Coordinates of C-alpha atoms and ligand atoms in Angstrom, one line a residue:
X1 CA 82.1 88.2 113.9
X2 CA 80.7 90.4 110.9
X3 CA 78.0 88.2 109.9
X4 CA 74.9 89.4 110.6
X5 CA 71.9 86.9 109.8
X6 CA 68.8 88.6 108.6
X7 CA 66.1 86.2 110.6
X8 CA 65.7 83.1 112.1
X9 CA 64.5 81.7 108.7
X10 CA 67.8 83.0 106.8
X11 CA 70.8 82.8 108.6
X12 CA 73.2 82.3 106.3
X13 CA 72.4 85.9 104.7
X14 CA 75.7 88.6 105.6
X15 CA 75.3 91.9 105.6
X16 CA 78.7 94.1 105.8
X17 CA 81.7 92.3 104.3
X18 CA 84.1 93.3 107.3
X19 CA 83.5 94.1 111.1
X20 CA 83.2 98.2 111.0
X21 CA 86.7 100.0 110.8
X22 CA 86.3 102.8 113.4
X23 CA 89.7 104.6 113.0
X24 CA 87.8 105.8 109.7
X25 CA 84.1 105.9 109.9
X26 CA 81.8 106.4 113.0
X27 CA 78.4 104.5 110.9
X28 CA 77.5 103.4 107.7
X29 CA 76.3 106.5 106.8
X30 CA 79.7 108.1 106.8
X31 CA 81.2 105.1 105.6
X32 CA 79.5 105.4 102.2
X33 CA 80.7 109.2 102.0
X34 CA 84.3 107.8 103.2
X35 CA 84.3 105.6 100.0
X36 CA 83.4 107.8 97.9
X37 CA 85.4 110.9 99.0
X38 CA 88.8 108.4 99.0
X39 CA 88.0 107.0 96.2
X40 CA 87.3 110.2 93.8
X41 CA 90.3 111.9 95.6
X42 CA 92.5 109.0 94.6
X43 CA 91.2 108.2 91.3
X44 CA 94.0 109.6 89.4
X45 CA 97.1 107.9 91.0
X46 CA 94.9 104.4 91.2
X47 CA 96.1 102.9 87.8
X48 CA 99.8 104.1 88.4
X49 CA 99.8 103.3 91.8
X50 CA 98.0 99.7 91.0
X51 CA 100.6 99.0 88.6
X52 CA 103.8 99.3 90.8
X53 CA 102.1 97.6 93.7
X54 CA 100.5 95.2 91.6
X55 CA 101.3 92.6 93.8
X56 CA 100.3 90.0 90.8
X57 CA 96.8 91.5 90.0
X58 CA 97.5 93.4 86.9
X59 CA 96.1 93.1 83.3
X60 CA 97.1 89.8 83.0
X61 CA 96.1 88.3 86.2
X62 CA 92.7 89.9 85.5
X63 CA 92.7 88.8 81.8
X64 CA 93.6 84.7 83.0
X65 CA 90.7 85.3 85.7
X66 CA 87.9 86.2 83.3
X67 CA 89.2 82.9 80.8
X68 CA 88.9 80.8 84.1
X69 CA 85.3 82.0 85.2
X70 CA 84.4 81.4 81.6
X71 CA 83.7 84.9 79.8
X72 CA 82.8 84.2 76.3
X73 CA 83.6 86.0 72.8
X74 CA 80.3 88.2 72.3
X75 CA 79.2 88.1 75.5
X76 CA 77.3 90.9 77.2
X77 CA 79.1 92.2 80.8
X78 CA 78.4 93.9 83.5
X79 CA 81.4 95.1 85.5
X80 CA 80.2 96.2 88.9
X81 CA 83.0 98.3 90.6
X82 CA 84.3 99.2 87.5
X83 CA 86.8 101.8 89.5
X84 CA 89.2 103.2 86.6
X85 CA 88.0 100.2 84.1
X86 CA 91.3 97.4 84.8
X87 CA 89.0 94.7 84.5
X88 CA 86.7 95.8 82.1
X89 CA 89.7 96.4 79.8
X90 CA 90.4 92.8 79.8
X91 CA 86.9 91.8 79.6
X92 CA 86.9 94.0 76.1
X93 CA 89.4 92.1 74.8
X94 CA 88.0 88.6 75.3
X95 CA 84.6 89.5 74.7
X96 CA 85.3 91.3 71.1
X97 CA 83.4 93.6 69.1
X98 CA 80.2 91.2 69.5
X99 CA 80.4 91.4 72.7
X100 CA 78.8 95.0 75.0
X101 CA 80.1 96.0 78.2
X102 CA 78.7 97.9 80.8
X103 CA 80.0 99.4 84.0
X104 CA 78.6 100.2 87.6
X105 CA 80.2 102.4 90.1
X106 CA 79.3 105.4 92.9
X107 CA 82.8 107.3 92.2
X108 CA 82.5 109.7 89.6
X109 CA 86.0 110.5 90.0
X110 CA 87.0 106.9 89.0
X111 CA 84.3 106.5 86.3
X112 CA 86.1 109.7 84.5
X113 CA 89.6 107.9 84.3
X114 CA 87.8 105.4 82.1
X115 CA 89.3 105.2 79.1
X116 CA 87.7 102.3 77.2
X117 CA 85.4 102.7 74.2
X118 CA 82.1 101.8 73.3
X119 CA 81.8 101.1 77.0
X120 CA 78.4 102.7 78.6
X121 CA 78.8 104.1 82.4
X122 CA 76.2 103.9 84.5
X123 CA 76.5 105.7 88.4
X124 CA 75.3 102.8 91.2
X125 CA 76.4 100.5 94.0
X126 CA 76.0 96.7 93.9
X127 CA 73.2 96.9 96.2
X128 CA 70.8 98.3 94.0
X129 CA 71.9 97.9 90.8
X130 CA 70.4 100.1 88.3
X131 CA 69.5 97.9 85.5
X132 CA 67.0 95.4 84.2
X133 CA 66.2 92.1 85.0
X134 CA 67.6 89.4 82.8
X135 CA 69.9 91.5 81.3
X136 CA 73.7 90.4 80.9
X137 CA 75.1 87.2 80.7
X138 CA 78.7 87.9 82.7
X139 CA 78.9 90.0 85.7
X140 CA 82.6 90.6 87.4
X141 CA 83.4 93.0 90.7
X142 CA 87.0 93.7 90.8
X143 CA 88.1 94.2 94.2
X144 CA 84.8 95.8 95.3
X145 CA 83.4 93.5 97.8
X146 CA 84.9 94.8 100.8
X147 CA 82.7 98.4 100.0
X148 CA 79.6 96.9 99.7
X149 CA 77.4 97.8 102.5
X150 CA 75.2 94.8 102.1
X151 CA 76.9 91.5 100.6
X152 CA 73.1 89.3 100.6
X153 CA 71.6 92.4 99.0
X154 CA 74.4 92.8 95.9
X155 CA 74.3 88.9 95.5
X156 CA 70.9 89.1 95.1
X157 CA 70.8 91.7 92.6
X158 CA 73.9 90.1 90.8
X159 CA 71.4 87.3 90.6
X160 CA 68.4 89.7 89.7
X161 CA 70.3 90.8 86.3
X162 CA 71.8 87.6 85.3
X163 CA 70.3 85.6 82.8
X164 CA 69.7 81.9 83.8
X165 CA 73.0 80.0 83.0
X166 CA 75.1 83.1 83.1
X167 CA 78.5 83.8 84.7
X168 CA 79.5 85.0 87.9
X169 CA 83.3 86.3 88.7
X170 CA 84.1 88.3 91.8
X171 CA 88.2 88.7 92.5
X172 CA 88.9 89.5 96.1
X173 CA 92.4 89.8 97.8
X174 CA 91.9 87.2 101.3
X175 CA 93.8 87.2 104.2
X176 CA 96.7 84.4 104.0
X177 CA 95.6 80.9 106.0
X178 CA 98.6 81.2 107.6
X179 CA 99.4 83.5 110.4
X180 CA 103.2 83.7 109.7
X181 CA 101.8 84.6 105.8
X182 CA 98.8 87.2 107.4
X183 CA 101.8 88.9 109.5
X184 CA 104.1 89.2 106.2
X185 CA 101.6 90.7 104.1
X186 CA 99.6 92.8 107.0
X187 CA 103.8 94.1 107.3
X188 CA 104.2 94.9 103.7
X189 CA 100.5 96.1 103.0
X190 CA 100.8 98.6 106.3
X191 CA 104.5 99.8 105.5
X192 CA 105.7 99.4 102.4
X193 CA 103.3 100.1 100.5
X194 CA 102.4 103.5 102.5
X195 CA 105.2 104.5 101.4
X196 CA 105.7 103.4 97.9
X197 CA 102.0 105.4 97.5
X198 CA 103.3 108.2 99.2
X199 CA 106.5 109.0 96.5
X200 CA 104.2 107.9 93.2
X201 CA 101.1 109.5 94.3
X202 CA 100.2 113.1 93.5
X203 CA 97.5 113.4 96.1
X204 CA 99.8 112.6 98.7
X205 CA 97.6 112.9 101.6
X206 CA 95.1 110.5 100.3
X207 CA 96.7 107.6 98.4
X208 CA 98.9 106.7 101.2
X209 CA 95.3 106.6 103.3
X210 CA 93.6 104.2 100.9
X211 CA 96.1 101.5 100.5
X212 CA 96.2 101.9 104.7
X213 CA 92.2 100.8 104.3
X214 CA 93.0 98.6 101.6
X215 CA 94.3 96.6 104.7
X216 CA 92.6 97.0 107.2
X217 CA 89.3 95.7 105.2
X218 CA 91.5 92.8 104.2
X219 CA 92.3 91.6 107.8
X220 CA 88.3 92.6 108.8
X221 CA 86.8 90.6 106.0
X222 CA 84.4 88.1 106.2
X223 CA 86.1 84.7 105.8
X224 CA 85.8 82.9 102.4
X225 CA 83.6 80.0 103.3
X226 CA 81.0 83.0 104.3
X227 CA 80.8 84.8 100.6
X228 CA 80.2 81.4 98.9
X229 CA 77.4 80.5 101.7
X230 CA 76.2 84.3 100.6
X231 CA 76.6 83.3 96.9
X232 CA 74.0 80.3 97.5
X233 CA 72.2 82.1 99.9
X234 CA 71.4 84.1 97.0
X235 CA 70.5 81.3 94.4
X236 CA 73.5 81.1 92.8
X237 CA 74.7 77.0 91.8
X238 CA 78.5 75.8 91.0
X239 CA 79.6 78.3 93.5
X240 CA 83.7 77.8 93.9
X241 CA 87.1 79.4 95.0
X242 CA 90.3 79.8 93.0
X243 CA 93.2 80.7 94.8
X244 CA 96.3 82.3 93.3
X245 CA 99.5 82.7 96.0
X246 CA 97.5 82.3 99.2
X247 CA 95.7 85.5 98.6
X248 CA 94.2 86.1 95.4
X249 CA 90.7 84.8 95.5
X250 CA 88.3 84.2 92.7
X251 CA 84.9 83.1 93.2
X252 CA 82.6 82.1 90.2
X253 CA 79.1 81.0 90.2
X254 CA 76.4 80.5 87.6
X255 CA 73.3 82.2 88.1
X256 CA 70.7 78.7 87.8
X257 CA 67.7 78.1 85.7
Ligands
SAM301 C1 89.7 99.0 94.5 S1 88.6 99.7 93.3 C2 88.6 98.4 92.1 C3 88.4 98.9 90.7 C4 88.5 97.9 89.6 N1 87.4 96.9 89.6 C5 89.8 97.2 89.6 O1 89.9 95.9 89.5 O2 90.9 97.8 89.7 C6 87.0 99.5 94.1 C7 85.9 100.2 93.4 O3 84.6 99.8 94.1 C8 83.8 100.9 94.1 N2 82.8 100.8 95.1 C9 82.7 101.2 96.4 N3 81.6 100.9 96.9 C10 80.8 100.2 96.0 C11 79.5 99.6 96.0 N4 78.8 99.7 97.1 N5 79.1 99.0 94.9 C12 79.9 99.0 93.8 N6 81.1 99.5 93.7 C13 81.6 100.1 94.8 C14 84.7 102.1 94.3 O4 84.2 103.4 94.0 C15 85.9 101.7 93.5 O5 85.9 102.3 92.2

């Protein structure tokens, strides 16, 4: 199992988010550079790409995500994982020009396909976040937790920068409950949608590769039930679990007093 407890004292802290992937990555070391290499080599086919697969995540899902978890006109965000900026472009339009947004991410090559104004970009990973304490009053990761190297250390930091009483979203695609539903999606995740990336994609050695990972991560990833222990692990009260078509999970929490 991929949870790894810290100590005796702590054991429902998790460290990696999914059981290491061999077939791309020999340690965590070269896992970090395979994330970012992927990740800036597919940057400029991920919107287009995202959008014909959207398999139901798209601006609007995002948009009706963020008005679930509770992000207020004015507020100010921080969108860790910001990618190409598809949910920080919904959290602009519910926050308003009150409201400040600010985005996280260690791909330079997805950071320069944001195209949002008045947005400030800041080069980091969840685990060590590089802002202040106390500083923002949403924080949302967009189908970023299966990167993190260190889920107990990025919930604790998400917790580090939240104000008390502030807002936590993190969307995450989850492996069906079902087997029959896991073997239908692992069948259209691993072959359609290679293909589908391969004819939209202009890097077309690369694209295909990522939503191959996309996958894998998905069937390695730590069960649900483990990131909200992880959540409260961390501090974080009113942790829950919204589930949209058997896979589309969204966890919210509010970072306590
Ligand atoms: C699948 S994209 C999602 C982008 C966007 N949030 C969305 O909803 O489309 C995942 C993003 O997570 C970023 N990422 C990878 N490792 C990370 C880490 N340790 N901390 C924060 N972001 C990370 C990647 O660079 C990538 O931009």
């Amino acid at each position: 199992m991929n949870v790894q407890a810290r100590s005796a004292q702590d054991p429902v802290k998790v460290q990696l988010p999914h059981t290491p992937l061999p077939a791309y990555y020999a340690d965590e070391a070269e896992h970090t550079r395979y994330l970012r290499r992927i990740f800036d080599d597919t940057a400029p086919d991920y919107d287009r790409i995202e959008r014909v697969l959207a398999l139901g995540s798209g601006p609007w899902y995002r948009r009706t995500a963020l008005q679930r978890a509770g992000l207020a006109e004015g507020a100010q965000v921080l969108d860790v994982g910001i990618g190409t900026g598809l949910v920080a472009r919904e959290a602009l339009a519910l926050i308003g020009p009150r409201g400040q947004l600010v985005g996280v991410d260690p791909s330079p090559g997805m950071m320069g396909e944001v195209a949002l104004p008045g947005v400030e970009l800041v080069t980091g990973r969840a685990e060590a976040l590089p802002r202040p304490d106390a500083s923002a009053d949403f924080l949302s990761l967009g189908y970023a937790l299966r990167h993190i190297s260190d889920v107990g250390a990025a919930f604790d930091e998400f917790h580090r920068v939240l104000r008390p009483g502030a807002r936590l979203l993190i969307l995450e695609i989850s492996k069906p409950e079902s087997a029959w539903g896991t073997a239908a999606l692992k069948a259209y995740m691993r072959t359609v949608v290679p293909v589908i990336a391969r004819v939209v994609a202009r890097r077309k050695s690369t694209t295909p590769e990522l939503w191959r990972f996309y996958w894998d991560t998905i069937e390695a990833c730590i069960a649900p039930a483990t990131v909200m222990d992880a959540l409260r692990a961390a501090g974080f009260v009113d942790v829950r679990r919204h589930v949209e078509l058997g896979v589309f999970s969204e966890y919210t929490a509010t970072r306590g007093h």
